[in-house]
PDB file of C-alpha atoms and ligand atoms in Angstrom:
ATOM      1  CA  MET A 197     -10.242   0.395 -25.111  1.00 80.00           C
ATOM      2  CA  ASN A 198      -9.766   4.097 -24.470  1.00 96.00           C
ATOM      3  CA  ARG A 199      -8.234   7.219 -25.959  1.00 98.00           C
ATOM      4  CA  THR A 200      -5.648   9.816 -25.063  1.00 98.00           C
ATOM      5  CA  PHE A 201      -4.525  13.060 -26.659  1.00 98.00           C
ATOM      6  CA  SER A 202      -0.898  13.482 -27.783  1.00 99.00           C
ATOM      7  CA  ILE A 203       1.183  16.362 -29.118  1.00 99.00           C
ATOM      8  CA  ILE A 204       4.547  15.831 -30.802  1.00 99.00           C
ATOM      9  CA  LYS A 205       6.137  19.152 -29.882  1.00 99.00           C
ATOM     10  CA  PRO A 206       8.168  21.652 -31.984  1.00 99.00           C
ATOM     11  CA  ASP A 207      11.580  20.327 -30.864  1.00 99.00           C
ATOM     12  CA  ALA A 208      10.662  16.984 -32.436  1.00 99.00           C
ATOM     13  CA  THR A 209       9.129  18.267 -35.704  1.00 98.00           C
ATOM     14  CA  GLN A 210      12.199  20.529 -36.034  1.00 98.00           C
ATOM     15  CA  ARG A 211      14.565  17.519 -35.786  1.00 98.00           C
ATOM     16  CA  ASN A 212      12.463  15.324 -38.131  1.00 98.00           C
ATOM     17  CA  ILE A 213      11.997  12.594 -35.511  1.00 98.00           C
ATOM     18  CA  THR A 214       8.195  12.318 -35.596  1.00 98.00           C
ATOM     19  CA  GLY A 215       8.417   8.908 -37.303  1.00 98.00           C
ATOM     20  CA  SER A 216      10.721   7.588 -34.603  1.00 98.00           C
ATOM     21  CA  ILE A 217       8.255   8.773 -31.932  1.00 98.00           C
ATOM     22  CA  ASN A 218       5.315   7.227 -33.796  1.00 98.00           C
ATOM     23  CA  LYS A 219       7.220   3.937 -33.950  1.00 98.00           C
ATOM     24  CA  ILE A 220       7.616   3.903 -30.161  1.00 98.00           C
ATOM     25  CA  ILE A 221       3.875   4.649 -29.826  1.00 98.00           C
ATOM     26  CA  GLU A 222       2.910   1.822 -32.190  1.00 98.00           C
ATOM     27  CA  ASP A 223       5.456  -0.648 -30.766  1.00 98.00           C
ATOM     28  CA  ASN A 224       3.651  -0.194 -27.440  1.00 98.00           C
ATOM     29  CA  ASN A 225       0.276  -1.192 -28.914  1.00 98.00           C
ATOM     30  CA  LEU A 226      -1.258   2.248 -29.103  1.00 98.00           C
ATOM     31  CA  THR A 227      -2.988   2.988 -32.418  1.00 98.00           C
ATOM     32  CA  ILE A 228      -2.830   6.478 -33.956  1.00 98.00           C
ATOM     33  CA  VAL A 229      -6.524   6.938 -34.819  1.00 98.00           C
ATOM     34  CA  ALA A 230      -6.246  10.647 -35.747  1.00 98.00           C
ATOM     35  CA  GLN A 231      -3.276  12.840 -36.664  1.00 98.00           C
ATOM     36  CA  LYS A 232      -2.783  16.387 -38.009  1.00 98.00           C
ATOM     37  CA  ARG A 233       0.219  18.661 -38.470  1.00 98.00           C
ATOM     38  CA  ILE A 234      -0.677  22.198 -37.370  1.00 98.00           C
ATOM     39  CA  LYS A 235       0.852  25.440 -36.188  1.00 98.00           C
ATOM     40  CA  LEU A 236      -0.582  26.424 -32.809  1.00 98.00           C
ATOM     41  CA  SER A 237      -1.759  30.023 -32.559  1.00 98.00           C
ATOM     42  CA  ARG A 238      -0.825  31.884 -29.386  1.00 98.00           C
ATOM     43  CA  GLU A 239      -4.491  31.946 -28.415  1.00 98.00           C
ATOM     44  CA  LYS A 240      -4.931  28.196 -28.876  1.00 98.00           C
ATOM     45  CA  ALA A 241      -1.695  27.384 -26.993  1.00 98.00           C
ATOM     46  CA  GLU A 242      -2.694  29.656 -24.087  1.00 98.00           C
ATOM     47  CA  GLY A 243      -6.125  28.005 -23.975  1.00 98.00           C
ATOM     48  CA  PHE A 244      -4.630  24.536 -24.009  1.00 98.00           C
ATOM     49  CA  TYR A 245      -2.125  25.315 -21.221  1.00 98.00           C
ATOM     50  CA  ALA A 246      -4.484  27.607 -19.234  1.00 96.00           C
ATOM     51  CA  ILE A 247      -3.910  25.451 -16.142  1.00 96.00           C
ATOM     52  CA  HIS A 248      -0.261  26.613 -16.108  1.00 97.00           C
ATOM     53  CA  LYS A 249      -0.918  30.354 -16.595  1.00 97.00           C
ATOM     54  CA  GLU A 250       0.355  31.322 -13.131  1.00 98.00           C
ATOM     55  CA  LYS A 251       3.540  29.254 -13.500  1.00 98.00           C
ATOM     56  CA  PRO A 252       6.889  31.039 -13.980  1.00 98.00           C
ATOM     57  CA  PHE A 253       7.538  29.031 -17.159  1.00 98.00           C
ATOM     58  CA  PHE A 254       4.180  29.876 -18.816  1.00 98.00           C
ATOM     59  CA  ASN A 255       5.368  32.570 -21.263  1.00 98.00           C
ATOM     60  CA  ASP A 256       8.390  30.526 -22.339  1.00 98.00           C
ATOM     61  CA  LEU A 257       6.144  27.495 -22.761  1.00 98.00           C
ATOM     62  CA  ILE A 258       3.778  29.407 -25.067  1.00 98.00           C
ATOM     63  CA  ASP A 259       6.714  30.848 -27.076  1.00 98.00           C
ATOM     64  CA  TYR A 260       8.112  27.356 -27.490  1.00 98.00           C
ATOM     65  CA  MET A 261       4.818  25.639 -28.360  1.00 98.00           C
ATOM     66  CA  THR A 262       4.134  28.265 -31.054  1.00 98.00           C
ATOM     67  CA  SER A 263       7.718  28.259 -32.409  1.00 98.00           C
ATOM     68  CA  GLY A 264       7.101  25.621 -35.071  1.00 98.00           C
ATOM     69  CA  PRO A 265       4.701  22.947 -36.277  1.00 98.00           C
ATOM     70  CA  VAL A 266       3.302  20.314 -33.936  1.00 99.00           C
ATOM     71  CA  ILE A 267       1.641  16.978 -34.658  1.00 98.00           C
ATOM     72  CA  ILE A 268      -1.590  16.481 -32.734  1.00 99.00           C
ATOM     73  CA  GLN A 269      -2.852  12.929 -32.325  1.00 99.00           C
ATOM     74  CA  VAL A 270      -5.520  10.755 -30.787  1.00 98.00           C
ATOM     75  CA  LEU A 271      -4.109   7.447 -29.526  1.00 98.00           C
ATOM     76  CA  GLU A 272      -6.304   4.449 -28.800  1.00 98.00           C
ATOM     77  CA  GLY A 273      -5.594   1.298 -26.805  1.00 98.00           C
ATOM     78  CA  ASP A 274      -5.997  -0.449 -23.466  1.00 98.00           C
ATOM     79  CA  ASN A 275      -5.441   2.078 -20.662  1.00 98.00           C
ATOM     80  CA  ALA A 276      -4.303   4.612 -23.267  1.00 98.00           C
ATOM     81  CA  VAL A 277      -3.920   7.560 -20.856  1.00 98.00           C
ATOM     82  CA  GLU A 278      -1.808   5.706 -18.298  1.00 98.00           C
ATOM     83  CA  LYS A 279       0.110   3.726 -20.897  1.00 98.00           C
ATOM     84  CA  TYR A 280       1.116   6.801 -22.910  1.00 98.00           C
ATOM     85  CA  ARG A 281       2.240   8.707 -19.783  1.00 98.00           C
ATOM     86  CA  LYS A 282       4.483   5.725 -19.024  1.00 98.00           C
ATOM     87  CA  ILE A 283       5.898   5.552 -22.570  1.00 98.00           C
ATOM     88  CA  MET A 284       6.573   9.332 -22.538  1.00 98.00           C
ATOM     89  CA  GLY A 285       8.638   9.223 -19.339  1.00 98.00           C
ATOM     90  CA  SER A 286       9.203  11.975 -16.760  1.00 98.00           C
ATOM     91  CA  THR A 287       8.693  15.643 -17.688  1.00 98.00           C
ATOM     92  CA  ASN A 288      12.415  16.275 -17.102  1.00 98.00           C
ATOM     93  CA  PRO A 289      14.350  13.914 -19.404  1.00 98.00           C
ATOM     94  CA  GLU A 290      17.118  13.673 -16.792  1.00 98.00           C
ATOM     95  CA  ASN A 291      14.643  11.695 -14.693  1.00 98.00           C
ATOM     96  CA  ALA A 292      13.062   9.752 -17.563  1.00 98.00           C
ATOM     97  CA  GLU A 293      13.265   5.979 -17.518  1.00 97.00           C
ATOM     98  CA  GLU A 294      15.179   3.932 -20.133  1.00 97.00           C
ATOM     99  CA  GLY A 295      13.095   3.117 -23.188  1.00 95.00           C
ATOM    100  CA  THR A 296      10.828   6.167 -22.882  1.00 98.00           C
ATOM    101  CA  ILE A 297      10.310   8.785 -25.604  1.00 98.00           C
ATOM    102  CA  ARG A 298      11.680  11.573 -23.427  1.00 98.00           C
ATOM    103  CA  LYS A 299      14.767   9.564 -22.384  1.00 98.00           C
ATOM    104  CA  LYS A 300      15.534   8.911 -26.042  1.00 98.00           C
ATOM    105  CA  HIS A 301      14.581  12.240 -27.613  1.00 98.00           C
ATOM    106  CA  ALA A 302      13.858  15.104 -25.177  1.00 98.00           C
ATOM    107  CA  LEU A 303      16.367  17.961 -24.991  1.00 98.00           C
ATOM    108  CA  ASN A 304      15.441  19.452 -21.597  1.00 98.00           C
ATOM    109  CA  ILE A 305      12.489  19.970 -19.210  1.00 98.00           C
ATOM    110  CA  GLN A 306      10.794  22.383 -21.643  1.00 98.00           C
ATOM    111  CA  GLU A 307      11.721  20.911 -25.031  1.00 98.00           C
ATOM    112  CA  ASN A 308      10.571  17.467 -24.009  1.00 98.00           C
ATOM    113  CA  SER A 309       9.227  16.243 -27.372  1.00 99.00           C
ATOM    114  CA  VAL A 310       5.720  15.084 -26.384  1.00 99.00           C
ATOM    115  CA  HIS A 311       2.565  15.888 -24.468  1.00 98.00           C
ATOM    116  CA  GLY A 312       0.077  13.308 -23.222  1.00 98.00           C
ATOM    117  CA  SER A 313      -3.175  13.808 -21.314  1.00 98.00           C
ATOM    118  CA  ASP A 314      -2.837  13.214 -17.564  1.00 98.00           C
ATOM    119  CA  SER A 315      -6.351  11.843 -16.902  1.00 98.00           C
ATOM    120  CA  GLU A 316      -9.266  10.259 -18.713  1.00 98.00           C
ATOM    121  CA  GLU A 317     -11.308  13.410 -18.125  1.00 98.00           C
ATOM    122  CA  ASN A 318      -8.609  15.708 -19.540  1.00 98.00           C
ATOM    123  CA  ALA A 319      -8.127  13.368 -22.510  1.00 98.00           C
ATOM    124  CA  LYS A 320     -11.780  13.902 -23.508  1.00 98.00           C
ATOM    125  CA  ILE A 321     -11.500  17.678 -23.072  1.00 98.00           C
ATOM    126  CA  GLU A 322      -8.195  17.905 -24.992  1.00 98.00           C
ATOM    127  CA  ILE A 323      -9.370  15.656 -27.863  1.00 98.00           C
ATOM    128  CA  SER A 324     -12.492  17.753 -28.373  1.00 97.00           C
ATOM    129  CA  PHE A 325     -10.397  20.954 -28.209  1.00 97.00           C
ATOM    130  CA  PHE A 326      -8.625  19.844 -31.421  1.00 98.00           C
ATOM    131  CA  PHE A 327     -10.666  17.161 -33.221  1.00 98.00           C
ATOM    132  CA  ASN A 328     -14.201  16.543 -34.437  1.00 98.00           C
ATOM    133  CA  GLU A 329     -15.471  13.036 -33.720  1.00 97.00           C
ATOM    134  CA  ASN A 330     -15.683  12.314 -37.485  1.00 98.00           C
ATOM    135  CA  GLU A 331     -11.916  12.890 -37.840  1.00 98.00           C
ATOM    136  CA  ILE A 332     -11.136   9.990 -35.480  1.00 98.00           C
ATOM    137  CA  ILE A 333     -11.115   6.641 -37.286  1.00 98.00           C
ATOM    138  CA  SER A 334     -10.666   3.521 -35.149  1.00 97.00           C
ATOM    139  CA  ASN A 335      -9.439   0.243 -36.686  1.00 93.00           C
TER     140      ASN A 335
HETATM  141  P1  ATP B 300       2.672  17.700 -20.777  1.00 69.34           P
HETATM  142  O1  ATP B 300       1.543  18.413 -20.048  1.00 69.34           O
HETATM  143  O2  ATP B 300       3.309  18.539 -21.876  1.00 69.34           O
HETATM  144  O3  ATP B 300       2.303  16.334 -21.197  1.00 69.34           O
HETATM  145  P2  ATP B 300       3.808  17.091 -18.221  1.00 69.34           P
HETATM  146  O4  ATP B 300       2.425  16.775 -17.791  1.00 69.34           O
HETATM  147  O5  ATP B 300       4.887  16.071 -18.022  1.00 69.34           O
HETATM  148  O6  ATP B 300       3.868  17.473 -19.753  1.00 69.34           O
HETATM  149  P3  ATP B 300       3.432  19.681 -16.990  1.00 69.34           P
HETATM  150  O7  ATP B 300       3.842  19.874 -15.567  1.00 69.34           O
HETATM  151  O8  ATP B 300       1.985  19.537 -17.340  1.00 69.34           O
HETATM  152  O9  ATP B 300       4.288  18.446 -17.566  1.00 69.34           O
HETATM  153  O10 ATP B 300       4.057  20.885 -17.824  1.00 69.34           O
HETATM  154  C1  ATP B 300       3.630  21.139 -19.144  1.00 69.34           C
HETATM  155  C2  ATP B 300       4.832  21.447 -20.006  1.00 69.34           C
HETATM  156  O11 ATP B 300       5.430  22.667 -19.559  1.00 69.34           O
HETATM  157  C3  ATP B 300       5.991  20.420 -19.896  1.00 69.34           C
HETATM  158  O12 ATP B 300       5.819  19.292 -20.706  1.00 69.34           O
HETATM  159  C4  ATP B 300       7.154  21.256 -20.348  1.00 69.34           C
HETATM  160  O13 ATP B 300       7.193  21.400 -21.783  1.00 69.34           O
HETATM  161  C5  ATP B 300       6.843  22.598 -19.708  1.00 69.34           C
HETATM  162  N1  ATP B 300       7.443  22.691 -18.362  1.00 69.34           N
HETATM  163  C6  ATP B 300       7.034  22.063 -17.234  1.00 69.34           C
HETATM  164  N2  ATP B 300       7.793  22.389 -16.176  1.00 69.34           N
HETATM  165  C7  ATP B 300       8.733  23.271 -16.649  1.00 69.34           C
HETATM  166  C8  ATP B 300       9.809  23.991 -16.059  1.00 69.34           C
HETATM  167  N3  ATP B 300      10.086  23.881 -14.749  1.00 69.34           N
HETATM  168  N4  ATP B 300      10.538  24.801 -16.871  1.00 69.34           N
HETATM  169  C9  ATP B 300      10.254  24.933 -18.173  1.00 69.34           C
HETATM  170  N5  ATP B 300       9.238  24.282 -18.804  1.00 69.34           N
HETATM  171  C10 ATP B 300       8.488  23.461 -18.054  1.00 69.34           C
HETATM  172 MG1   MG B 301       0.754  18.052 -18.133  1.00 69.34          MG
END
C-alpha cells in the first residue's frame, strides 16, 4: 500500500467535474484518504512548481493554477504513484490514452485537469507540503 499526491486543477473545478474525476480514481481502486478544496496562493504555487521555474510556460502555469479553486488529495492504494500517473494519461490530452482522466476531461496541455506525483519520493514531499499526517485517514 502506498500514497500519492493529487491536484484536481482549476479547469476541472470550474466545470464542476470533480465528482466525475473522483469516480475514475475510485473505480481504479485508489482510495481518497485526504481531500481539501483550497485556493493556491502565488507563493504556494511557485513553491510547488519550483522545478519548472526556468520553463517558458512557468508564468502561465502559475497564473492558471491560481485562477480558481483546486482540490488537493492524498490517494492510497497498491502502487499508487504509478497507478495514478497511468489513470491520468499523458500531459498533452492529444496523446492521452482512452479511458484516462486527461483523455476524457483535459482541455489542452496546460489545462489538463489533474496533477499526480511522478515518484514515491516526490509524493512524500508533495503530501507534506499540503497536509499534516493527522489529516490523512486510511480505511
Ligand atoms: P503534473 O506535474 O501537473 O502532474 P505532468 O507531470 O504530466 O503534470 P509536467 O511536465 O510536470 O507535466 O508539467 C507540469 C504542468 O505544467 C502540466 O501538467 C501542465 O499543466 C503544464 N505544462 C507542461 N508542459 C506545458 C507546455 N508545454 N505548455 C503549457 N503548459 C505546460
Ligand atoms: Mg509533473
